Amino acid sequence: MDEFLEQFVIEARELVEQGLAAFGALQSDPRARAPLDDAFRAFHTLKGGAAIVDFDALIAMMHACEEVLSDARSGKRILTRDDIQHSLRALDQVTQWLDHIERTGALPPDASASAATLSAPPSSASLAVEPLALLREQIDLLRAAPAFSAGLLAAAARIASNIAIEAKLVDEAARLRLSASQSESAGDALALLEVMEEIARRMSGGTPGAAAQDMAPEAMSRSMRVDFEKIDAIAAIVGEISVSVNALDHLSETAQARGDACAPALARGHAQLARLAGLLMAATQDLRVLSMRSLFQRVGKVVRDVSSTLSKPVDFVCVGEETLADKAIVEILYEPLLHAVRNAIDHGVESREARLARGKPATATVRLEARRESGRIVVELTDDGGGLDTERIAKRAQSRGMISAQAAQTLTDADAAELLFAPGFSTAEAVTSLSGRGVGLDAVRGAATRVGGRVEILSRRGEGATLRMTLPFSTMLTPIVTARSGGQTFGLPSDAVIETVRAGKGAIAPIGAGFALAHRSETIPVVDLAPQSGAPVAEGAGAVTLMIARSRGHKVALKVDAVGEPMAVMLKPPDDITARLKVLAGTAILGDGSVLLVLDLDAIAV
Amino acid sequence: MTHKILLIDDSRLARMSVAKTMAALGMKLERIEAADAEEALEALERDRPDVALLDYNMPGRNGLELAKEFRRLRPQMPIAMISANHQSEVIERAAELGAEFLTKPVGPAALEDFLRRALKVAAE
Amino acid sequence: MQRRRKILIVDDSSLARRYCRHILETAGYEVSEAMNGLEALEELLMRPADMIIADINMPHMDGVTFVAQLRRQSPPLNAIPVLVTSSETSEDNLAQARAAGANLYRTKPLDEDTITRCAALLCGSPNG
């Protein structure tokens, strides 16, 4: 016997004793307060115990007995001899059941209980509840209603939906929902009634027809078409709700600090709201989630088209098309990927002859991969062409005055890749392997960093190149880390921050016009986030806090006064005014109502 | 951080049941049990629990009286009254004391919901 | 999302409530009770239900008034399907209940089958 059942039997026997004792007293004085309370509690606690061990028959019986006692306690009735006899018989039954449990280690079969205690007469007078008749009743109800009632409409729709689903008219059930909301907007039941009547016709007319409705697999009929705009509208409101909830949190903390009497209630209210807002946010994000499938298919088509036009055979490999991401993210990926793949084949992939001469297979491979990496989406487009042509890039950059002749000589592959992102560079005619036609890589990077992501190009000379886009899973919330510098709080995309270090005096040295940090055998340029703070970087006896982050593919060390919390915020893109601050990725509103400036690290001048 | 939950019910079976539900939640909780008002008050003093779950229907000093006492001694501590009856008066009286109301048997969702909110408040 | 369907029984007779409760709980629904229309509204404000069974004759607020009030509330309360019961089969009662916005009207006593079928069609199966 399990320990619960054991304990139940022990306690139940005690309770039966208590009950018997109470009824003993009540037989002499059926109105005595204390025995009434004891008897009630005995039944009540027995009922509770029965619930714990799932003894349904006992629950029902004790509930009935408990009610009688409850009425007696409240004065609604006075215990009669019959009532007392009935209760004593009930306690006897409990004892018998307990004996059975102790003997067999299990609950007794419950058939006898309902018959013994519940005396509802079987009724012959009520009508059977037949679905079609019920549906017709609802139709009549709506037609005959004296005035439009949104509630009645919705209730009738719900009932009709249950009936339709039971009759396997799943598509119709979905149309009910649609027509119900149409009716609600219109202020009359006509749209809904139409669908309800059609269902009634179906149900009464061709009964085999019901089976024919089953053509669509259940899974497909259980969805609705919704305009993305509607979901976006909801998402925007949900975002605002989150901001308000954060503000409440702040208010709640203030109340706590001040010892306000309403502080605990406020805290509970906020906690409840925060929980619900979180659920709402998650549910809304869920609505907007798409898989990469359609994107991959588009890219695949472009591969086939360009490959055949240019007579360059290409194998297109897809990995991770089932990866999910927020619709806004998938949209950001579209243009860049389409153009990147076009140019990868056009310029990155060498001609057949050149490939064979280099010992490569005649058929090139273009691989598109999407994967989730700790809350981010990583999409990589890789080709096995010639990689970036650093010399050509250097020449072009020099001829455009972007770099000096000297720099052009010593340009590294990584730097060349970075140059591609410079504004104006990629609008040149296609020379480099991954430039766009009207979609400058600078715009691509801009779009990515605005949502807290990044874009990089990795190239292996002679072997190929990879365009890698790392984006947050959802644009609704961007993970950031806050930092204080010069009295101001900034937000940095978490994605871009590699680590935080405390550097001692000796670790920072002047280099050229600025300073650099010697860290793990690297030399990293130091940037003071708030130069107005006054104190020059290398001065000061104490150690300095530096956040090492990625900016334009390189590492930078950001000097800050203090590193703050990681948090997820709704990033608002810069508006007309703030867009003048080139260094901003956007703004976010914090719980205390203050505005957080979120930086675009790629825009920081080193 | 492990939080202390004080469980007060004269039925050991009932306490076992709540304990089982609590254990399945996967939260870091330490359970302190008391079978009557006296034990409960001792535990309050000695163990300084973060949250209390009281059975409404107890012999002698009933749950409501005890809850009032708790409120006097620890005004901010989150309290939940547990009862099998949904009577509005029970709910109202619980609310007057700033206590929550959970119905018996306490389901895991209701318990988790209450504890998460209560522990957030207790932490502040 | 799985969630147990909840049915509110409104009747001043404790026997009637007990009876309904037993049948519905056995079928797997969650049940709550109120003794009259006023209590029912209070209960609903705290915990909405998926369906209501309400008797017509009750003190403080009868079934017809209750349903009318219910339909005037804001969503989701106003959209809850309602089965109204009565111990008399009067035409008048029927008309009033319908006008107030009740979805079904049946005379008591209701047998087990009727109650469970009504529940299934008015609010779906117990686990949604």
JSON list of C-alpha atoms in Angstrom, two decimals, chain A residues 3-5 7-8 11 40-41 44-45 47-53 63 66 70 73 249 252-253 256 260 264 267-268 270-272 275, chain B residues 10-17 20 55 57-60 62 71 75-76 78 83-85 87 98-100 104-105 113 117 120-121 124:
[
{"chain": "A", "resi": 3, "resn": "GLU", "atom": "CA", "xyz": [2.32, 5.74, 1.91]},
{"chain": "A", "resi": 4, "resn": "PHE", "atom": "CA", "xyz": [-0.47, 8.13, 1.00]},
{"chain": "A", "resi": 5, "resn": "LEU", "atom": "CA", "xyz": [-3.09, 5.43, 1.27]},
{"chain": "A", "resi": 7, "resn": "GLN", "atom": "CA", "xyz": [-1.65, 7.70, 6.05]},
{"chain": "A", "resi": 8, "resn": "PHE", "atom": "CA", "xyz": [-5.16, 8.18, 4.74]},
{"chain": "A", "resi": 11, "resn": "GLU", "atom": "CA", "xyz": [-6.29, 9.59, 9.69]},
{"chain": "A", "resi": 40, "resn": "PHE", "atom": "CA", "xyz": [-18.66, 18.96, 10.03]},
{"chain": "A", "resi": 41, "resn": "ARG", "atom": "CA", "xyz": [-14.92, 18.98, 10.30]},
{"chain": "A", "resi": 44, "resn": "HIS", "atom": "CA", "xyz": [-14.85, 17.83, 5.56]},
{"chain": "A", "resi": 45, "resn": "THR", "atom": "CA", "xyz": [-11.43, 16.45, 6.37]},
{"chain": "A", "resi": 47, "resn": "LYS", "atom": "CA", "xyz": [-13.50, 14.51, 1.98]},
{"chain": "A", "resi": 48, "resn": "GLY", "atom": "CA", "xyz": [-10.16, 16.25, 1.65]},
{"chain": "A", "resi": 49, "resn": "GLY", "atom": "CA", "xyz": [-8.28, 13.05, 2.35]},
{"chain": "A", "resi": 50, "resn": "ALA", "atom": "CA", "xyz": [-10.41, 11.18, -0.14]},
{"chain": "A", "resi": 51, "resn": "ALA", "atom": "CA", "xyz": [-9.47, 13.74, -2.78]},
{"chain": "A", "resi": 52, "resn": "ILE", "atom": "CA", "xyz": [-5.79, 13.22, -2.10]},
{"chain": "A", "resi": 53, "resn": "VAL", "atom": "CA", "xyz": [-6.01, 9.46, -2.63]},
{"chain": "A", "resi": 63, "resn": "HIS", "atom": "CA", "xyz": [-19.63, 16.06, 0.39]},
{"chain": "A", "resi": 66, "resn": "GLU", "atom": "CA", "xyz": [-20.82, 17.75, 4.92]},
{"chain": "A", "resi": 70, "resn": "SER", "atom": "CA", "xyz": [-23.00, 22.91, 7.09]},
{"chain": "A", "resi": 73, "resn": "ARG", "atom": "CA", "xyz": [-24.27, 24.93, 11.58]},
{"chain": "A", "resi": 249, "resn": "ASP", "atom": "CA", "xyz": [8.06, 47.50, -11.34]},
{"chain": "A", "resi": 252, "resn": "SER", "atom": "CA", "xyz": [6.52, 49.10, -6.88]},
{"chain": "A", "resi": 253, "resn": "GLU", "atom": "CA", "xyz": [10.12, 49.30, -5.76]},
{"chain": "A", "resi": 256, "resn": "GLN", "atom": "CA", "xyz": [8.52, 49.34, -1.03]},
{"chain": "A", "resi": 260, "resn": "ASP", "atom": "CA", "xyz": [3.82, 52.39, 1.66]},
{"chain": "A", "resi": 264, "resn": "PRO", "atom": "CA", "xyz": [2.82, 44.42, -1.05]},
{"chain": "A", "resi": 267, "resn": "ALA", "atom": "CA", "xyz": [4.22, 44.16, -5.83]},
{"chain": "A", "resi": 268, "resn": "ARG", "atom": "CA", "xyz": [1.81, 41.26, -6.24]},
{"chain": "A", "resi": 270, "resn": "HIS", "atom": "CA", "xyz": [3.08, 43.88, -10.78]},
{"chain": "A", "resi": 271, "resn": "ALA", "atom": "CA", "xyz": [4.33, 40.31, -10.50]},
{"chain": "A", "resi": 272, "resn": "GLN", "atom": "CA", "xyz": [1.06, 39.02, -11.86]},
{"chain": "A", "resi": 275, "resn": "ARG", "atom": "CA", "xyz": [3.98, 37.14, -15.71]},
{"chain": "B", "resi": 10, "resn": "ASP", "atom": "CA", "xyz": [-3.56, 19.23, 11.11]},
{"chain": "B", "resi": 11, "resn": "SER", "atom": "CA", "xyz": [-3.83, 16.38, 8.62]},
{"chain": "B", "resi": 12, "resn": "ARG", "atom": "CA", "xyz": [-0.50, 14.80, 7.92]},
{"chain": "B", "resi": 13, "resn": "LEU", "atom": "CA", "xyz": [-1.97, 13.33, 4.78]},
{"chain": "B", "resi": 14, "resn": "ALA", "atom": "CA", "xyz": [-2.76, 16.82, 3.52]},
{"chain": "B", "resi": 15, "resn": "ARG", "atom": "CA", "xyz": [0.75, 17.99, 4.29]},
{"chain": "B", "resi": 16, "resn": "MET", "atom": "CA", "xyz": [2.17, 14.97, 2.46]},
{"chain": "B", "resi": 17, "resn": "SER", "atom": "CA", "xyz": [0.05, 15.83, -0.52]},
{"chain": "B", "resi": 20, "resn": "LYS", "atom": "CA", "xyz": [4.54, 16.00, -3.08]},
{"chain": "B", "resi": 55, "resn": "ASP", "atom": "CA", "xyz": [-5.28, 25.12, 6.07]},
{"chain": "B", "resi": 57, "resn": "ASN", "atom": "CA", "xyz": [-10.29, 24.41, 8.56]},
{"chain": "B", "resi": 58, "resn": "MET", "atom": "CA", "xyz": [-8.38, 23.41, 11.65]},
{"chain": "B", "resi": 59, "resn": "PRO", "atom": "CA", "xyz": [-9.60, 22.38, 15.10]},
{"chain": "B", "resi": 60, "resn": "GLY", "atom": "CA", "xyz": [-9.07, 24.75, 18.01]},
{"chain": "B", "resi": 62, "resn": "ASN", "atom": "CA", "xyz": [-8.85, 27.79, 13.01]},
{"chain": "B", "resi": 71, "resn": "ARG", "atom": "CA", "xyz": [-0.21, 39.03, 9.89]},
{"chain": "B", "resi": 75, "resn": "PRO", "atom": "CA", "xyz": [2.92, 41.90, 8.06]},
{"chain": "B", "resi": 76, "resn": "GLN", "atom": "CA", "xyz": [4.72, 41.41, 4.75]},
{"chain": "B", "resi": 78, "resn": "PRO", "atom": "CA", "xyz": [2.97, 36.08, 1.72]},
{"chain": "B", "resi": 83, "resn": "SER", "atom": "CA", "xyz": [-9.56, 25.17, 1.69]},
{"chain": "B", "resi": 84, "resn": "ALA", "atom": "CA", "xyz": [-11.76, 22.68, -0.07]},
{"chain": "B", "resi": 85, "resn": "ASN", "atom": "CA", "xyz": [-14.70, 25.07, -0.06]},
{"chain": "B", "resi": 87, "resn": "GLN", "atom": "CA", "xyz": [-17.30, 29.93, -0.34]},
{"chain": "B", "resi": 98, "resn": "GLY", "atom": "CA", "xyz": [-4.00, 40.08, 2.38]},
{"chain": "B", "resi": 99, "resn": "ALA", "atom": "CA", "xyz": [-3.85, 36.33, 1.98]},
{"chain": "B", "resi": 100, "resn": "GLU", "atom": "CA", "xyz": [-4.33, 34.36, -1.21]},
{"chain": "B", "resi": 104, "resn": "LYS", "atom": "CA", "xyz": [-7.82, 21.78, -2.07]},
{"chain": "B", "resi": 105, "resn": "PRO", "atom": "CA", "xyz": [-6.41, 19.69, -3.55]},
{"chain": "B", "resi": 113, "resn": "ASP", "atom": "CA", "xyz": [1.86, 30.38, -9.68]},
{"chain": "B", "resi": 117, "resn": "ARG", "atom": "CA", "xyz": [4.70, 35.47, -7.04]},
{"chain": "B", "resi": 120, "resn": "LYS", "atom": "CA", "xyz": [9.31, 37.54, -5.61]},
{"chain": "B", "resi": 121, "resn": "VAL", "atom": "CA", "xyz": [7.52, 39.63, -3.02]},
{"chain": "B", "resi": 124, "resn": "GLU", "atom": "CA", "xyz": [11.98, 42.47, -1.78]}
]
